[in-house]
Structures are given as structure tokens and as C-alpha cells.
PDB file of C-alpha atoms in Angstrom:
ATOM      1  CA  UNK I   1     115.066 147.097  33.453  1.00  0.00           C
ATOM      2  CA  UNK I   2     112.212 145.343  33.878  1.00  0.00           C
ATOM      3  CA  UNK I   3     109.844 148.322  33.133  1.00  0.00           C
ATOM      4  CA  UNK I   4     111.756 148.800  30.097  1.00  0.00           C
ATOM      5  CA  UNK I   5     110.868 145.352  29.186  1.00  0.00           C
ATOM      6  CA  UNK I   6     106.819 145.888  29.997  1.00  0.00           C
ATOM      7  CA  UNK I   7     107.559 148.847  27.983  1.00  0.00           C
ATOM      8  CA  UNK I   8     108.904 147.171  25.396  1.00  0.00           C
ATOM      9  CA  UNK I   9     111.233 150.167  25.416  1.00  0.00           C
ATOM     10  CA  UNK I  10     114.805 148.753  23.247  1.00  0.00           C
ATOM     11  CA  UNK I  11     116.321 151.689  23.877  1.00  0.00           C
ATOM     12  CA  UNK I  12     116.268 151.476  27.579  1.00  0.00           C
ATOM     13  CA  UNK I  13     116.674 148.179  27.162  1.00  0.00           C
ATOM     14  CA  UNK I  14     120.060 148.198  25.377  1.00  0.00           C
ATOM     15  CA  UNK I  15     121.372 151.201  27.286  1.00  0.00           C
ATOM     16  CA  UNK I  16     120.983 149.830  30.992  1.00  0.00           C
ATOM     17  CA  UNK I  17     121.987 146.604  29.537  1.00  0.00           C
ATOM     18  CA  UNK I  18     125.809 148.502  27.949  1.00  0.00           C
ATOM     19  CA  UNK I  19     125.927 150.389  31.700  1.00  0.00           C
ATOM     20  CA  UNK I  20     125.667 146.725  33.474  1.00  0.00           C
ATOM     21  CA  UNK I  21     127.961 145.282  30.938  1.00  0.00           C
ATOM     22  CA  UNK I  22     130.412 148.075  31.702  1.00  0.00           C
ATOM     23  CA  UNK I  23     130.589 147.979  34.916  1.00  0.00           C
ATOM     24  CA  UNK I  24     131.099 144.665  35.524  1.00  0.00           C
ATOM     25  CA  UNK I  25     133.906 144.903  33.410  1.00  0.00           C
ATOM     26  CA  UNK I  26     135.394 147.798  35.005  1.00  0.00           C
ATOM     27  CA  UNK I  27     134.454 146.327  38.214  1.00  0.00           C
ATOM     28  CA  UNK I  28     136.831 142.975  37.374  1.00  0.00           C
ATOM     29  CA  UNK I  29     139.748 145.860  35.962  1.00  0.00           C
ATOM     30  CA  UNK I  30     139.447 147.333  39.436  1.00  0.00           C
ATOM     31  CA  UNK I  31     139.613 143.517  41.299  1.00  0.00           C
ATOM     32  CA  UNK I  32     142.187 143.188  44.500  1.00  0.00           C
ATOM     33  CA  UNK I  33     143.659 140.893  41.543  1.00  0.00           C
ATOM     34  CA  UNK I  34     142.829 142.409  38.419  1.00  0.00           C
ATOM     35  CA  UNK I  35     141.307 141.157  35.145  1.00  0.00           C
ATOM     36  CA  UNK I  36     139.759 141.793  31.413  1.00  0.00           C
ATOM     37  CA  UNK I  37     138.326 140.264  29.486  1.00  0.00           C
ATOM     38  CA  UNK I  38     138.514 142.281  26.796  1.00  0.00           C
ATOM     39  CA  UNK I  39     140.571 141.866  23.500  1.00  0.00           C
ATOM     40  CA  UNK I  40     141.662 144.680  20.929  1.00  0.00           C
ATOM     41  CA  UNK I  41     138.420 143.057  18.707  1.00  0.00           C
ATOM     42  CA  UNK I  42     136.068 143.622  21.508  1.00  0.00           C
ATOM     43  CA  UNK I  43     136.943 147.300  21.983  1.00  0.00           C
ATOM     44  CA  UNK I  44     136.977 148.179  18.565  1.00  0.00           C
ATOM     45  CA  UNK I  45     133.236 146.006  18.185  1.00  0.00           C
ATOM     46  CA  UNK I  46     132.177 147.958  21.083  1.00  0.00           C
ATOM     47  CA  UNK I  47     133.237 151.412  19.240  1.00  0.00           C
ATOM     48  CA  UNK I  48     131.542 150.651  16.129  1.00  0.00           C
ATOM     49  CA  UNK I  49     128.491 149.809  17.712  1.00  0.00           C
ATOM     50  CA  UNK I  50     128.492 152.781  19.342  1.00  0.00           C
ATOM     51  CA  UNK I  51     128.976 154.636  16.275  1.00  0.00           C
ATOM     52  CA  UNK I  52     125.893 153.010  14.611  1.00  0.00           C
ATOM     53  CA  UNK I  53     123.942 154.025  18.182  1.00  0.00           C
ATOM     54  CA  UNK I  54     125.364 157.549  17.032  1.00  0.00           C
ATOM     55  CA  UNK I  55     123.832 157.826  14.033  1.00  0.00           C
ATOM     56  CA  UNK I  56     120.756 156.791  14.611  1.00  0.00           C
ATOM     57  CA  UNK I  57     120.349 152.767  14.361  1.00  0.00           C
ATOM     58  CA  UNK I  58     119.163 151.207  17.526  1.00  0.00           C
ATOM     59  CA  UNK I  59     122.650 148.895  18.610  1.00  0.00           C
ATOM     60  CA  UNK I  60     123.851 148.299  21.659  1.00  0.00           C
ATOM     61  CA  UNK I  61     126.888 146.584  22.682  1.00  0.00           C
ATOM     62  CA  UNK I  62     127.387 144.079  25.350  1.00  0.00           C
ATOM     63  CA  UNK I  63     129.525 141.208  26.799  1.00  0.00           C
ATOM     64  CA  UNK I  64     129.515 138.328  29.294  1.00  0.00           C
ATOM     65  CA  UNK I  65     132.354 136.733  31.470  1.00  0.00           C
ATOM     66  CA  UNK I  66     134.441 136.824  27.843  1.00  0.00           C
ATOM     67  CA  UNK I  67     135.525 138.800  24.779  1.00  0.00           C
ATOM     68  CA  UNK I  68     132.704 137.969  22.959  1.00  0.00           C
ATOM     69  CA  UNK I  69     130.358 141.088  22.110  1.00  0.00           C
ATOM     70  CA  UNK I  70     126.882 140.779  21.583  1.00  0.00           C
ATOM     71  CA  UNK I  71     124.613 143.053  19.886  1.00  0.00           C
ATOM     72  CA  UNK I  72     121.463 144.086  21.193  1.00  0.00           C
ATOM     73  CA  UNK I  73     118.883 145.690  18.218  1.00  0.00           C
ATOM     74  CA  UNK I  74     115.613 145.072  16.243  1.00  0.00           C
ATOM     75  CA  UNK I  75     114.441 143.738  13.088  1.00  0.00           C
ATOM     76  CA  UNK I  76     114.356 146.892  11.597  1.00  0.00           C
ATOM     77  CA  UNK I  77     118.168 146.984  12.159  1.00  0.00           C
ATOM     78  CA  UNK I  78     119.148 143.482  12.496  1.00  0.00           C
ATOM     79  CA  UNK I  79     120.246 143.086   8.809  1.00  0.00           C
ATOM     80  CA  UNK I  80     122.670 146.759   8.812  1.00  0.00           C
ATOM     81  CA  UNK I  81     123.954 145.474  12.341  1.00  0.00           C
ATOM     82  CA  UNK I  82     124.827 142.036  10.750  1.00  0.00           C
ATOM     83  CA  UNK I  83     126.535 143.741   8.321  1.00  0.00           C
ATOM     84  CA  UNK I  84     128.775 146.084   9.802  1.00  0.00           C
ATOM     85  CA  UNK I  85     129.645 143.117  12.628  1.00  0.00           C
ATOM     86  CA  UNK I  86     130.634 141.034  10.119  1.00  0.00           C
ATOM     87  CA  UNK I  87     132.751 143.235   7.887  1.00  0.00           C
ATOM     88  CA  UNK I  88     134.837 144.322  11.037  1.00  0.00           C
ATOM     89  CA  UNK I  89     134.934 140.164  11.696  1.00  0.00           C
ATOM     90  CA  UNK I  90     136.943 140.188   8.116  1.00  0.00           C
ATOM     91  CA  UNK I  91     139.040 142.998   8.883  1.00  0.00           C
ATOM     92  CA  UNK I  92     140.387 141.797  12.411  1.00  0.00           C
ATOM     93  CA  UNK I  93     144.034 141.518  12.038  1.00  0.00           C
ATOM     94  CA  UNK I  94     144.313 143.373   9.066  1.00  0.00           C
ATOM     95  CA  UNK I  95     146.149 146.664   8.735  1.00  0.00           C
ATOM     96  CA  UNK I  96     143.369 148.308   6.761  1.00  0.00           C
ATOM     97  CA  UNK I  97     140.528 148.482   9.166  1.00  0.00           C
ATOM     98  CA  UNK I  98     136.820 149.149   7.364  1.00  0.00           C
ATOM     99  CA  UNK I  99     134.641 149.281  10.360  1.00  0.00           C
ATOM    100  CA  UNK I 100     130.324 149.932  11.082  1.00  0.00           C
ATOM    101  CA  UNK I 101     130.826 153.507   9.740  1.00  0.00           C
ATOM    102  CA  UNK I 102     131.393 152.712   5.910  1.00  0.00           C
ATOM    103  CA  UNK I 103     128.467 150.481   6.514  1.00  0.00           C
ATOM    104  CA  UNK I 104     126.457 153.607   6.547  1.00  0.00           C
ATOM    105  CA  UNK I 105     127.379 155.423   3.938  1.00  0.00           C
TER     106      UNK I 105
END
């Protein structure tokens, strides 16, 4: 990680920064006593960030001790990743669900 950062390398940035996040959180599923912290929301945040990393947009997905996800990009992105985040916020609990993907279309 921290050559990434002297690199100023996002990429490698965001991607050892989604492996840490996952693995503390499978670590905690795995626990003597078990425990996630995860929500329906987070997953399907986590998915749709994933798609965007899919198709080509620098996002990356992580989360804390919580179900909060936080989204790791650039300026160049920031604006589409705002975007898509906040049209899946107004879709949580609805039966419809318009997600990052429509964002790129």
C-alpha cells in the first residue's frame, strides 16, 4: 500500500484497500462468535461498484466496523460515482431496483 500511495497508483490503491476491507469482514463472519456487518444495501452498493470497476471507471468499494460503504475514486469519476451511489440510495427498499449500471448507459 504504501508504494501505491508514492505511486500515486488509485488503482492499487482501491484494490488492496477492497481485499483488506474483505477480509476483515470475512474474518468477523468466520469469528468463534460470528458477526456482519453487512446489510442487503451494503452488498448490493458493493455490487454496483464493482460493476462501474467493470466497465472501466476507477471505483472501489469499501467499509469500516459498519454497513456503511465508502467509495474510493478520482475527480475524473467522482461526479458518475456520486451519481450511481445516490440513485441506488433512492431505490433502497423499493421493489424496482435501478442500480450503477443504468448510470452508464
Amino acid at each position: 500500500m504504501l508504494k501505491a500511495i508514492s505511486d500515486h497508483d488509485l488503482e492499487k490503491i482501491g484494490l488492496i484497500a477492497e481485499t483488506n476491507s474483505a477480509s476483515m469482514h470475512e474474518l468477523n463472519r468466520t469469528a468463534k462468535v460470528p458477526f456482519d456487518y453487512f446489510t442487503e444495501n451494503t452488498r448490493e452498493i458493493i455490487a454496483e461498484v464493482d460493476q462501474l470497476y467493470k466497465k472501466g471507471i476507477l471505483a472501489f468499494a469499501t467499509v469500516d466496523a459498519g454497513p456503511n460503504v465508502k467509495v474510493i475514486t478520482n475527480s475524473e469519476y467522482q461526479e458518475k460515482n456520486y451519481q450511481c451511489t445516490q440513485r441506488i440510495r433512492r431505490n433502497i427498499g423499493s421493489k424496482t431496483r435501478s442500480g450503477c449500471s443504468q448510470c452508464l448507459n
